[in-house]
mmCIF file of C-alpha atoms in Angstrom:
data_model
loop_
_atom_site.group_PDB
_atom_site.id
_atom_site.type_symbol
_atom_site.label_atom_id
_atom_site.label_comp_id
_atom_site.label_asym_id
_atom_site.label_seq_id
_atom_site.Cartn_x
_atom_site.Cartn_y
_atom_site.Cartn_z
ATOM 1 C CA GLU A 180 0.057 -0.032 0.064
ATOM 2 C CA ARG A 181 1.358 3.262 -0.858
ATOM 3 C CA LYS A 182 1.094 4.719 2.800
ATOM 4 C CA GLU A 183 2.894 2.066 4.174
ATOM 5 C CA LEU A 184 5.366 2.419 1.440
ATOM 6 C CA ILE A 185 5.691 6.415 2.262
ATOM 7 C CA LEU A 186 6.119 5.561 5.902
ATOM 8 C CA ASN A 187 8.790 2.614 5.177
ATOM 9 C CA ILE A 188 11.110 5.427 3.165
ATOM 10 C CA ILE A 189 10.604 7.694 5.651
ATOM 11 C CA SER A 190 11.837 4.888 8.683
ATOM 12 C CA HIS A 191 14.741 4.132 6.309
ATOM 13 C CA LEU A 192 15.904 7.958 5.408
ATOM 14 C CA ILE A 193 15.969 8.623 9.301
ATOM 15 C CA GLN A 194 18.265 5.561 9.747
ATOM 16 C CA ALA A 195 20.501 6.235 7.034
ATOM 17 C CA ARG A 196 20.439 10.011 6.946
ATOM 18 C CA GLY A 197 18.677 11.246 10.227
ATOM 19 C CA HIS A 198 21.152 14.053 10.779
ATOM 20 C CA HIS A 199 21.007 15.572 7.408
ATOM 21 C CA ILE A 200 17.034 16.064 7.241
ATOM 22 C CA MET A 201 17.753 19.473 9.096
ATOM 23 C CA SER A 202 14.523 21.662 7.957
ATOM 24 C CA GLY A 203 12.511 18.489 6.599
ATOM 25 C CA TRP A 204 12.093 17.320 9.811
ATOM 26 C CA GLY A 205 8.829 19.337 10.188
ATOM 27 C CA SER A 206 7.465 17.713 7.266
ATOM 28 C CA VAL A 207 8.574 14.094 8.445
ATOM 29 C CA LEU A 208 6.906 14.800 11.753
ATOM 30 C CA SER A 209 3.398 15.750 10.240
ATOM 31 C CA ILE A 210 3.289 12.658 8.168
ATOM 32 C CA ILE A 211 3.903 10.313 11.088
ATOM 33 C CA CYS A 212 1.293 12.342 13.042
ATOM 34 C CA MET A 213 -1.171 11.546 10.253
ATOM 35 C CA GLY A 214 -0.174 7.817 10.749
ATOM 36 C CA ALA A 215 -1.851 8.204 14.231
ATOM 37 C CA GLY A 216 -5.263 8.488 12.518
ATOM 38 C CA TYR A 217 -4.635 5.263 10.490
ATOM 39 C CA PRO A 218 -5.483 1.557 11.681
ATOM 40 C CA ASP A 219 -2.937 -1.019 12.007
ATOM 41 C CA PRO A 220 -0.195 -2.058 11.092
ATOM 42 C CA LEU A 221 0.224 1.458 9.569
ATOM 43 C CA ASN A 222 -0.512 2.926 13.102
ATOM 44 C CA SER A 223 1.922 0.723 14.653
ATOM 45 C CA LEU A 224 4.480 1.494 12.096
ATOM 46 C CA ALA A 225 4.261 5.319 12.409
ATOM 47 C CA TYR A 226 4.651 5.109 16.263
ATOM 48 C CA THR A 227 7.672 2.862 15.872
ATOM 49 C CA ILE A 228 9.026 5.747 13.806
ATOM 50 C CA LEU A 229 8.140 8.323 16.253
ATOM 51 C CA GLU A 230 9.710 6.566 19.327
ATOM 52 C CA GLY A 231 12.810 5.809 17.472
ATOM 53 C CA ILE A 232 13.186 9.529 16.764
ATOM 54 C CA VAL A 233 12.296 10.448 20.181
ATOM 55 C CA VAL A 234 15.503 8.250 21.309
ATOM 56 C CA LYS A 235 17.917 8.816 18.676
ATOM 57 C CA HIS A 236 17.354 12.315 17.447
ATOM 58 C CA ASN A 237 16.314 13.917 21.121
ATOM 59 C CA ALA A 238 17.734 17.295 20.433
ATOM 60 C CA LEU A 239 16.013 17.724 17.024
ATOM 61 C CA CYS A 240 12.712 16.921 18.840
ATOM 62 C CA ILE A 241 13.460 19.651 21.216
ATOM 63 C CA GLU A 242 14.060 21.793 17.911
ATOM 64 C CA ASN A 243 11.021 20.820 16.491
ATOM 65 C CA LEU A 244 8.756 20.631 19.643
ATOM 66 C CA ALA A 245 5.824 21.721 18.175
ATOM 67 C CA ASP A 246 5.287 18.868 15.590
ATOM 68 C CA THR A 247 6.639 16.500 17.651
ATOM 69 C CA VAL A 248 4.558 16.999 20.691
ATOM 70 C CA LYS A 249 1.514 17.430 18.215
ATOM 71 C CA ALA A 250 2.335 14.041 17.016
ATOM 72 C CA LEU A 251 2.500 12.531 20.567
ATOM 73 C CA VAL A 252 -0.780 13.609 21.575
ATOM 74 C CA ALA A 253 -2.501 12.087 18.331
ATOM 75 C CA PHE A 254 -0.983 8.388 19.570
ATOM 76 C CA GLY A 255 -1.963 9.537 23.206
ATOM 77 C CA LYS A 256 -5.518 10.348 22.174
ATOM 78 C CA ASN A 257 -5.828 7.161 19.928
ATOM 79 C CA SER A 258 -7.709 4.305 21.549
ATOM 80 C CA LEU A 259 -6.299 1.698 19.236
ATOM 81 C CA SER A 260 -3.211 0.944 21.700
ATOM 82 C CA LEU A 261 -3.219 1.480 25.376
ATOM 83 C CA GLU A 262 0.644 0.787 25.523
ATOM 84 C CA ARG A 263 1.263 3.207 22.532
ATOM 85 C CA SER A 264 -0.636 5.768 24.433
ATOM 86 C CA LEU A 265 1.680 5.463 27.298
ATOM 87 C CA GLY A 266 4.702 5.403 25.239
ATOM 88 C CA SER A 267 3.668 8.681 24.148
ATOM 89 C CA ILE A 268 3.255 10.028 27.403
ATOM 90 C CA SER A 269 6.588 8.582 28.524
ATOM 91 C CA CYS A 270 8.176 10.116 25.215
ATOM 92 C CA MET A 271 7.025 13.445 26.437
ATOM 93 C CA VAL A 272 8.584 13.052 30.109
ATOM 94 C CA SER A 273 12.121 12.046 28.340
ATOM 95 C CA ILE A 274 11.781 15.167 26.216
ATOM 96 C CA ALA A 275 11.180 17.395 29.120
ATOM 97 C CA LYS A 276 14.006 15.764 31.221
ATOM 98 C CA SER A 277 16.163 16.515 28.102
ATOM 99 C CA MET A 278 15.154 20.194 28.054
ATOM 100 C CA ALA A 279 16.032 20.770 31.677
ATOM 101 C CA ASP A 280 19.530 18.815 31.332
ATOM 102 C CA GLU A 281 20.144 21.080 28.538
ATOM 103 C CA LEU A 282 19.684 23.788 30.534
ATOM 104 C CA LYS A 283 21.598 22.687 33.373
ATOM 105 C CA THR A 284 24.775 22.147 30.683
ATOM 106 C CA ARG A 285 24.317 25.413 29.451
ATOM 107 C CA GLY A 286 24.278 27.086 32.817
ATOM 108 C CA SER A 287 27.176 24.801 34.247
ATOM 109 C CA SER A 288 29.430 25.784 30.923
ATOM 110 C CA GLY A 289 28.999 29.639 31.784
ATOM 111 C CA HIS A 290 26.141 30.234 29.470
ATOM 112 C CA HIS A 291 23.067 32.432 30.728
ATOM 113 C CA ARG A 292 20.173 33.790 29.086
ATOM 114 C CA SER A 293 17.058 35.281 30.665
ATOM 115 C CA ASP A 294 14.345 33.635 29.188
ATOM 116 C CA SER A 295 11.017 35.325 29.783
ATOM 117 C CA VAL A 296 7.581 34.100 28.314
ATOM 118 C CA VAL A 297 7.323 37.052 25.340
ATOM 119 C CA SER A 298 4.176 37.692 23.764
ATOM 120 C CA ASN A 299 5.027 36.105 20.424
ATOM 121 C CA HIS A 300 6.012 33.119 22.056
ATOM 122 C CA THR A 301 9.023 32.675 19.703
ATOM 123 C CA SER A 302 11.415 29.633 19.871
ATOM 124 C CA ASP A 303 15.191 29.121 19.728
ATOM 125 C CA ARG A 304 14.726 26.887 16.769
ATOM 126 C CA GLY A 305 17.908 25.839 15.449
ATOM 127 C CA THR A 306 20.110 26.569 18.367
ATOM 128 C CA GLY A 307 19.135 23.747 20.888
ATOM 129 C CA ALA A 308 18.015 26.079 23.619
ATOM 130 C CA SER A 309 14.918 25.176 25.490
ATOM 131 C CA SER A 310 12.748 28.636 25.478
ATOM 132 C CA SER A 311 9.765 29.128 28.014
ATOM 133 C CA SER A 312 7.601 28.999 24.906
ATOM 134 C CA GLN A 313 8.649 25.421 24.187
ATOM 135 C CA TRP A 314 7.972 24.384 27.836
ATOM 136 C CA MET A 315 4.391 25.769 27.513
ATOM 137 C CA GLN A 316 3.960 23.510 24.334
ATOM 138 C CA LEU A 317 5.424 20.619 26.284
ATOM 139 C CA LEU A 318 2.963 21.223 29.137
ATOM 140 C CA GLN A 319 -0.309 21.859 26.918
ATOM 141 C CA GLY A 320 0.483 18.396 25.429
ATOM 142 C CA PHE A 321 0.422 16.672 28.500
ATOM 143 C CA ALA A 322 -2.735 18.706 29.546
ATOM 144 C CA GLN A 323 -4.462 17.670 26.459
ATOM 145 C CA LEU A 324 -4.579 13.821 27.676
ATOM 146 C CA ILE A 325 -5.535 14.456 31.306
ATOM 147 C CA LEU A 326 -9.474 14.231 30.318
ATOM 148 C CA ASP A 327 -8.738 10.909 28.430
ATOM 149 C CA LYS A 328 -11.577 8.378 28.693
ATOM 150 C CA ARG A 329 -8.903 5.964 29.636
ATOM 151 C CA ARG A 330 -8.051 5.854 33.589
ATOM 152 C CA GLU A 331 -4.404 5.147 32.846
ATOM 153 C CA ILE A 332 -3.896 7.683 30.323
ATOM 154 C CA ARG A 333 -5.611 10.327 32.503
ATOM 155 C CA THR A 334 -3.235 9.102 35.536
ATOM 156 C CA ARG A 335 0.000 8.965 33.518
ATOM 157 C CA ALA A 336 -0.421 12.363 31.792
ATOM 158 C CA LEU A 337 -1.486 14.222 35.230
ATOM 159 C CA ASP A 338 1.534 12.676 36.831
ATOM 160 C CA GLY A 339 3.868 13.553 33.696
ATOM 161 C CA LEU A 340 2.476 17.552 33.928
ATOM 162 C CA PHE A 341 3.065 17.677 37.568
ATOM 163 C CA ASP A 342 6.288 15.768 37.816
ATOM 164 C CA THR A 343 7.438 17.977 35.191
ATOM 165 C CA LEU A 344 6.498 20.918 37.075
ATOM 166 C CA ARG A 345 7.890 19.874 40.314
ATOM 167 C CA ASP A 346 11.253 18.109 38.882
ATOM 168 C CA HIS A 347 12.181 20.808 36.426
ATOM 169 C CA GLY A 348 10.382 23.918 37.214
ATOM 170 C CA GLY A 349 12.561 24.863 39.792
ATOM 171 C CA ALA A 350 16.010 25.440 37.747
ATOM 172 C CA SER A 351 14.069 26.000 34.349
ATOM 173 C CA PHE A 352 11.421 28.647 35.263
ATOM 174 C CA ASP A 353 11.615 32.186 36.422
ATOM 175 C CA GLY A 354 8.622 33.976 38.122
ATOM 176 C CA ASP A 355 7.293 34.876 34.820
ATOM 177 C CA THR A 356 7.078 31.778 33.653
ATOM 178 C CA TRP A 357 5.418 30.392 36.268
ATOM 179 C CA HIS A 358 2.831 32.632 36.126
ATOM 180 C CA VAL A 359 2.166 31.925 32.420
ATOM 181 C CA VAL A 360 2.241 28.138 33.210
ATOM 182 C CA PHE A 361 -0.772 28.894 35.600
ATOM 183 C CA ALA A 362 -2.430 31.328 33.114
ATOM 184 C CA GLY A 363 -1.785 29.108 30.119
ATOM 185 C CA VAL A 364 -1.814 25.558 31.695
ATOM 186 C CA LEU A 365 -3.249 25.013 34.701
ATOM 187 C CA MET A 366 -6.174 27.387 34.997
ATOM 188 C CA PRO A 367 -7.351 26.320 31.523
ATOM 189 C CA LEU A 368 -7.008 22.548 32.520
ATOM 190 C CA PHE A 369 -9.299 23.127 35.994
ATOM 191 C CA ASP A 370 -11.675 25.028 33.382
ATOM 192 C CA ASP A 371 -11.630 22.065 31.314
ATOM 193 C CA ILE A 372 -12.346 19.721 34.035
ATOM 194 C CA HIS A 373 -15.206 21.815 35.662
ATOM 195 C CA PHE A 374 -16.902 21.788 32.373
ATOM 196 C CA GLN A 375 -16.596 18.326 31.828
ATOM 197 C CA LEU A 376 -18.381 18.377 35.377
ATOM 198 C CA SER A 377 -20.897 20.723 34.822
ATOM 199 C CA ALA A 378 -24.840 20.052 34.408
ATOM 200 C CA ASP A 379 -24.916 21.734 31.238
ATOM 201 C CA ASN A 380 -22.497 19.211 29.405
ATOM 202 C CA GLN A 381 -25.534 16.519 30.279
ATOM 203 C CA LEU A 382 -23.147 14.111 31.758
ATOM 204 C CA ASP A 383 -24.111 11.227 33.901
ATOM 205 C CA ARG A 384 -23.545 11.044 37.567
ATOM 206 C CA GLN A 385 -21.891 8.111 37.661
ATOM 207 C CA TRP A 386 -19.416 9.764 35.177
ATOM 208 C CA ILE A 387 -18.847 12.531 37.696
ATOM 209 C CA ALA A 388 -18.357 10.294 40.556
ATOM 210 C CA SER A 389 -16.074 7.951 39.117
ATOM 211 C CA VAL A 390 -14.030 9.965 36.489
ATOM 212 C CA GLY A 391 -14.718 13.465 36.785
ATOM 213 C CA ALA A 392 -14.515 14.018 40.538
ATOM 214 C CA PRO A 393 -11.417 11.549 41.330
ATOM 215 C CA THR A 394 -9.521 13.463 38.382
ATOM 216 C CA CYS A 395 -10.487 16.956 39.780
ATOM 217 C CA LEU A 396 -9.242 16.083 43.176
ATOM 218 C CA ALA A 397 -6.158 14.609 42.033
ATOM 219 C CA ALA A 398 -5.444 17.583 40.030
ATOM 220 C CA LEU A 399 -6.177 20.017 42.895
ATOM 221 C CA THR A 400 -3.910 17.860 45.428
ATOM 222 C CA ALA A 401 -1.097 17.811 42.860
ATOM 223 C CA LEU A 402 -1.174 21.390 42.250
ATOM 224 C CA ILE A 403 -1.119 22.455 46.049
ATOM 225 C CA ARG A 404 2.017 19.762 46.505
ATOM 226 C CA LEU A 405 3.510 21.478 43.640
ATOM 227 C CA CYS A 406 2.840 25.036 45.229
ATOM 228 C CA ASP A 407 4.564 23.547 48.514
ATOM 229 C CA VAL A 408 7.468 22.472 46.714
ATOM 230 C CA HIS A 409 8.216 25.665 44.808
ATOM 231 C CA TRP A 410 6.582 28.120 47.360
ATOM 232 C CA ALA A 411 9.329 30.673 46.937
ATOM 233 C CA ALA A 412 8.863 30.804 43.296
ATOM 234 C CA VAL A 413 4.634 30.650 43.154
ATOM 235 C CA SER A 414 3.742 32.383 46.471
ATOM 236 C CA THR A 415 2.669 35.245 44.396
ATOM 237 C CA LEU A 416 0.211 32.767 42.953
ATOM 238 C CA LEU A 417 -1.687 32.037 45.962
ATOM 239 C CA SER A 418 -4.706 34.229 44.826
ATOM 240 C CA ASP A 419 -4.941 32.111 41.808
ATOM 241 C CA VAL A 420 -4.796 28.857 43.750
ATOM 242 C CA LEU A 421 -7.547 30.183 45.990
ATOM 243 C CA LYS A 422 -9.845 31.265 43.155
ATOM 244 C CA LEU A 423 -9.433 27.512 41.672
ATOM 245 C CA ILE A 424 -10.730 26.310 45.016
ATOM 246 C CA ASP A 425 -13.308 28.725 45.355
ATOM 247 C CA THR A 426 -14.725 27.625 41.822
ATOM 248 C CA CYS A 427 -14.938 23.991 42.866
ATOM 249 C CA THR A 428 -16.743 25.046 46.063
ATOM 250 C CA GLN A 429 -19.335 27.051 44.050
ATOM 251 C CA HIS A 430 -19.667 24.013 41.574
ATOM 252 C CA GLY A 431 -22.953 22.768 41.114
ATOM 253 C CA ALA A 432 -22.136 18.885 41.714
ATOM 254 C CA GLU A 433 -21.688 18.146 45.246
ATOM 255 C CA GLN A 434 -18.570 15.914 45.045
ATOM 256 C CA VAL A 435 -16.787 18.680 43.064
ATOM 257 C CA ALA A 436 -17.859 21.303 45.914
ATOM 258 C CA ARG A 437 -16.441 18.936 48.399
ATOM 259 C CA ILE A 438 -13.201 18.719 46.326
ATOM 260 C CA GLY A 439 -13.055 22.382 46.804
ATOM 261 C CA VAL A 440 -13.318 22.152 50.720
ATOM 262 C CA GLU A 441 -10.579 19.322 50.842
ATOM 263 C CA GLY A 442 -8.164 21.729 48.524
ATOM 264 C CA LEU A 443 -8.712 24.272 51.083
ATOM 265 C CA LYS A 444 -7.726 22.025 54.080
ATOM 266 C CA GLN A 445 -4.678 20.831 51.971
ATOM 267 C CA LEU A 446 -3.532 24.271 51.602
ATOM 268 C CA LEU A 447 -3.815 25.505 54.864
ATOM 269 C CA ALA A 448 -1.983 22.384 56.169
ATOM 270 C CA MET A 449 0.980 22.352 53.654
ATOM 271 C CA LEU A 450 1.234 26.271 53.186
ATOM 272 C CA GLY A 451 -0.257 28.094 56.180
ATOM 273 C CA PRO A 452 2.982 27.586 58.020
ATOM 274 C CA LYS A 453 4.785 29.134 55.083
ATOM 275 C CA CYS A 454 2.662 32.252 54.642
ATOM 276 C CA THR A 455 3.522 35.611 55.964
ATOM 277 C CA PRO A 456 0.648 37.468 57.707
ATOM 278 C CA GLU A 457 -0.374 39.420 54.127
ATOM 279 C CA MET A 458 -1.029 35.791 52.839
ATOM 280 C CA TRP A 459 -3.005 34.785 55.866
ATOM 281 C CA LEU A 460 -5.163 38.289 55.286
ATOM 282 C CA THR A 461 -5.573 36.811 51.515
ATOM 283 C CA VAL A 462 -6.609 33.608 52.674
ATOM 284 C CA ALA A 463 -8.859 34.993 55.243
ATOM 285 C CA GLN A 464 -10.430 36.943 52.508
ATOM 286 C CA ALA A 465 -11.019 33.740 50.027
ATOM 287 C CA VAL A 466 -12.787 32.050 52.949
ATOM 288 C CA ARG A 467 -14.934 34.652 53.757
ATOM 289 C CA ARG A 468 -16.075 35.045 50.229
ATOM 290 C CA MET A 469 -16.753 31.174 49.962
ATOM 291 C CA LEU A 470 -18.803 31.280 52.986
ATOM 292 C CA ALA A 471 -20.924 33.961 51.451
ATOM 293 C CA GLU A 472 -21.197 32.833 47.957
ATOM 294 C CA SER A 473 -22.261 29.342 49.235
ATOM 295 C CA MET A 474 -25.026 30.740 51.673
ATOM 296 C CA PRO A 475 -28.437 29.021 50.816
ATOM 297 C CA GLN A 476 -30.478 32.156 50.429
ATOM 298 C CA GLU A 477 -32.884 30.365 48.548
ATOM 299 C CA LEU A 478 -34.113 28.681 51.515
ATOM 300 C CA GLN A 479 -35.419 32.133 52.712
ATOM 301 C CA CYS A 480 -37.899 32.089 49.657
ATOM 302 C CA LYS A 481 -41.581 32.079 49.861
ATOM 303 C CA VAL A 482 -43.060 28.712 49.273
ATOM 304 C CA ASP A 483 -46.392 28.265 47.400
ATOM 305 C CA THR A 484 -48.092 25.325 49.729
ATOM 306 C CA ALA A 485 -50.572 24.687 46.811
ATOM 307 C CA SER A 486 -47.612 23.499 44.587
ATOM 308 C CA THR A 487 -45.747 20.215 45.150
ATOM 309 C CA GLU A 488 -42.689 21.202 43.834
ATOM 310 C CA LEU A 489 -39.534 23.173 45.375
ATOM 311 C CA PRO A 490 -39.183 26.933 44.345
ATOM 312 C CA PHE A 491 -35.517 25.926 43.866
ATOM 313 C CA ASP A 492 -32.747 23.512 42.767
ATOM 314 C CA SER A 493 -32.634 21.312 45.574
ATOM 315 C CA ASP A 494 -29.364 19.417 44.323
ATOM 316 C CA ARG A 495 -27.809 23.152 44.540
ATOM 317 C CA VAL A 496 -28.972 24.170 47.860
ATOM 318 C CA VAL A 497 -27.883 20.925 49.515
ATOM 319 C CA GLY A 498 -24.394 21.475 47.959
ATOM 320 C CA GLN A 499 -24.300 24.867 49.501
ATOM 321 C CA CYS A 500 -25.295 23.808 52.788
ATOM 322 C CA VAL A 501 -22.886 21.014 52.591
ATOM 323 C CA VAL A 502 -20.361 23.486 51.591
ATOM 324 C CA GLN A 503 -21.171 25.877 54.532
ATOM 325 C CA LEU A 504 -20.811 22.786 56.981
ATOM 326 C CA LEU A 505 -17.486 21.476 55.550
ATOM 327 C CA LEU A 506 -15.768 25.219 55.823
ATOM 328 C CA ILE A 507 -17.075 25.350 59.353
ATOM 329 C CA ASP A 508 -15.433 22.461 60.174
ATOM 330 C CA ALA A 509 -12.305 23.611 58.454
#
C-alpha cells in the first residue's frame, strides 16, 4: 500500500541520513502524525518511527518541539493501543528531562540567558535552547491527555504534567514563566475539568463520581503539592490557587464542591506555616467570600403551599449547605 511504502521510506531515510534531514523534520513529523489516525499496521509503524526519533534524535525533537508534541498527543489520544498511548506520554517525559538537562549544561558552562515568556512565543529554533514557549508546548501536550476516557492515560498524563513541573520547574522557570504556566496551562486545565463536570454538559452522575471528581481531586492535590515544593517561586500566585478552590466550592455538583473544601484544607495544612501575615489575610478574605457565595439564600424564599415542587434547585441548595458545614469544620 502507498501509505505503508511512504512510512517505510521515511523510516529508512531517518536511519540512514537522519542528521542530514535538517529543515525537513517538520514535514517528517507531520506525516508521522497523520499515521496516528490510521489503523494497524500503519498506526504501529508510524508510532515505532516516532519513538525511534525521540530516542535517537532527542535534540532534533526539541528543535521541532511543536510538531513532535502534536504527533505524540495524537498517538496519546488514539484508543487503538493503550501501550502506544502510554508510550507517547513517556516520550514527552523523556523530552522534558532532556530540555532540563540541556539548560543545566548551558548553565554550568557559563552560558546564561534570561528566558521570559514573550507575547510572540518565539522559540530558539535551531540553537537547541529550550525556551519558555517550548516548555508551554510540552506542558499543554500533557494537559490535553488528562481528560482521556482511559484511566491509565489520565493518571499518567496528570503525573507527567505535575512531575515535570515539580522536577524541572525550579531550575528551568523564572517568576514570569510560572505566571504563564498557571495562566496558560493549569487554569485552563481546571476550566476543562469543571466544564466536563458541569450540568450543562449533561454527563451522567456515574461519570462525575467515577471519573470527573477523582480527576479533579487528583489535579487539585497535585497543584497544592507543587506549590509546597516551589513556594518561594509561586507564592505570588496564592490568589490564583484560592480562586481555583473557590470555583470548585461553587460548582453545582456536590462531589466537586466537597473537593474544593478538601483542597482548602490541604492548602492550609501544607502552606499555612509558610504564609506571611499578608498571605493569611488573603486566605481569610477568600474563605469569607466562599462562605458568602455558598450561603443557601434560597431557603428563605416563600413557598407556594399549593405546589408540590420546591421553588429552587434542591441539588444546588444541598451542595451549598454541605459547603457551609465543611468550611465551618475546616
